[in-house]
Short mmCIF file of C-alpha atoms in Angstrom, two decimals:
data_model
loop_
_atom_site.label_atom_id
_atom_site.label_comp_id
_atom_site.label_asym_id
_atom_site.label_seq_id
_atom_site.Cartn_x
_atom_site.Cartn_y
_atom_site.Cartn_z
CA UNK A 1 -64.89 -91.03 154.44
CA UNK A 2 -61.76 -93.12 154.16
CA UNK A 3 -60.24 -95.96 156.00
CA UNK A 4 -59.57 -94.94 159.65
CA UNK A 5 -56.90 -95.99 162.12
CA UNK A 6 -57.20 -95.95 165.86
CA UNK A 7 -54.35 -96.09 167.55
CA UNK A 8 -54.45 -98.27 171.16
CA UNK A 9 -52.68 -97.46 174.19
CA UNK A 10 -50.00 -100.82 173.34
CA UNK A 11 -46.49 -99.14 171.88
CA UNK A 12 -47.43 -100.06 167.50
CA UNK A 13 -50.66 -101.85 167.85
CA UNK A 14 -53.75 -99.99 166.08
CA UNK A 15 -57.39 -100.56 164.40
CA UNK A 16 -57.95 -100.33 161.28
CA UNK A 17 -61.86 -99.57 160.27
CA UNK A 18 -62.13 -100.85 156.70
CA UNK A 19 -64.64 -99.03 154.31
CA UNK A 20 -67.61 -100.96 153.36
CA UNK A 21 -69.95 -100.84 150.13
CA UNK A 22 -73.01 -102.62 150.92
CA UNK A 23 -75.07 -103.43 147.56
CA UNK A 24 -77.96 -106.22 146.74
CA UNK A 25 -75.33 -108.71 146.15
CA UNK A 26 -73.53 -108.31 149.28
CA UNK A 27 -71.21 -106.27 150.59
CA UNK A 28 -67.44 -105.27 149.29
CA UNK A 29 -64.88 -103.79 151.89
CA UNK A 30 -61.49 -102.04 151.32
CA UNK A 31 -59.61 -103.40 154.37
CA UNK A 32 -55.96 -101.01 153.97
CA UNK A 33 -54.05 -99.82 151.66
CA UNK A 34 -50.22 -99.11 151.30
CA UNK A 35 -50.34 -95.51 152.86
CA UNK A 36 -52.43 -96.18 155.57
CA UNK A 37 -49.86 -99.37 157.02
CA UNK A 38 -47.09 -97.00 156.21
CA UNK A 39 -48.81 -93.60 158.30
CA UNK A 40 -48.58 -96.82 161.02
CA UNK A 41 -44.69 -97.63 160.94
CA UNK A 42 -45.52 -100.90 158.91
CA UNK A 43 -43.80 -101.83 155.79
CA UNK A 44 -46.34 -103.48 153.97
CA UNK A 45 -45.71 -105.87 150.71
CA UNK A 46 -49.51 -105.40 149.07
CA UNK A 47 -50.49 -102.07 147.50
CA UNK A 48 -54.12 -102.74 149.37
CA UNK A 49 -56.45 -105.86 150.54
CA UNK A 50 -60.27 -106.25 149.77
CA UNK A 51 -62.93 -108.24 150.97
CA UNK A 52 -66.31 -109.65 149.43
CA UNK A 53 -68.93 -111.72 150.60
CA UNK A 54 -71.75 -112.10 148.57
CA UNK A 55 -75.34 -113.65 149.11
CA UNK A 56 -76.22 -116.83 148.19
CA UNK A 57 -77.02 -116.99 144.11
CA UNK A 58 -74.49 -114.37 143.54
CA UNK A 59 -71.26 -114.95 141.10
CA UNK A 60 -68.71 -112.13 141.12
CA UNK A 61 -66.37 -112.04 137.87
CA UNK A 62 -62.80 -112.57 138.66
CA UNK A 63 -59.68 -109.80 137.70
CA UNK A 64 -55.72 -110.05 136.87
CA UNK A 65 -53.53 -107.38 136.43
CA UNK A 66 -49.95 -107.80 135.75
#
């Protein structure tokens, strides 16, 4: 199951579901991508957004990619 897109009865305004990945640290969520803003008529700048929220205690390592 992937990220789905509702579209609304408004002329270019839609829902995006993100996909979530619940774990014992928290939960991590894929909130769109590049193709599914472009499937929309939206010319995104970022290749794809995330979210994390972790429970209390928890330290999540940081990444860079150039």
């Amino acid at each position: 199951m992937g990220i789905e897109v509702e579209r609304l009865p408004l002329a270019g305004a839609f829902v995006i579901t993100p996909i979530a990945f619940p774990d014992d640290r928290g939960v991590f969520m894929k909130l769109f991508t590049r193709e599914v803003l472009a499937s929309q008529g939206v010319k995104p700048i970022f290749m794809e957004e995330y979210l994390v929220s972790s429970k209390k205690g928890v330290l999540r390592g940081l990444h860079y990619q150039d």
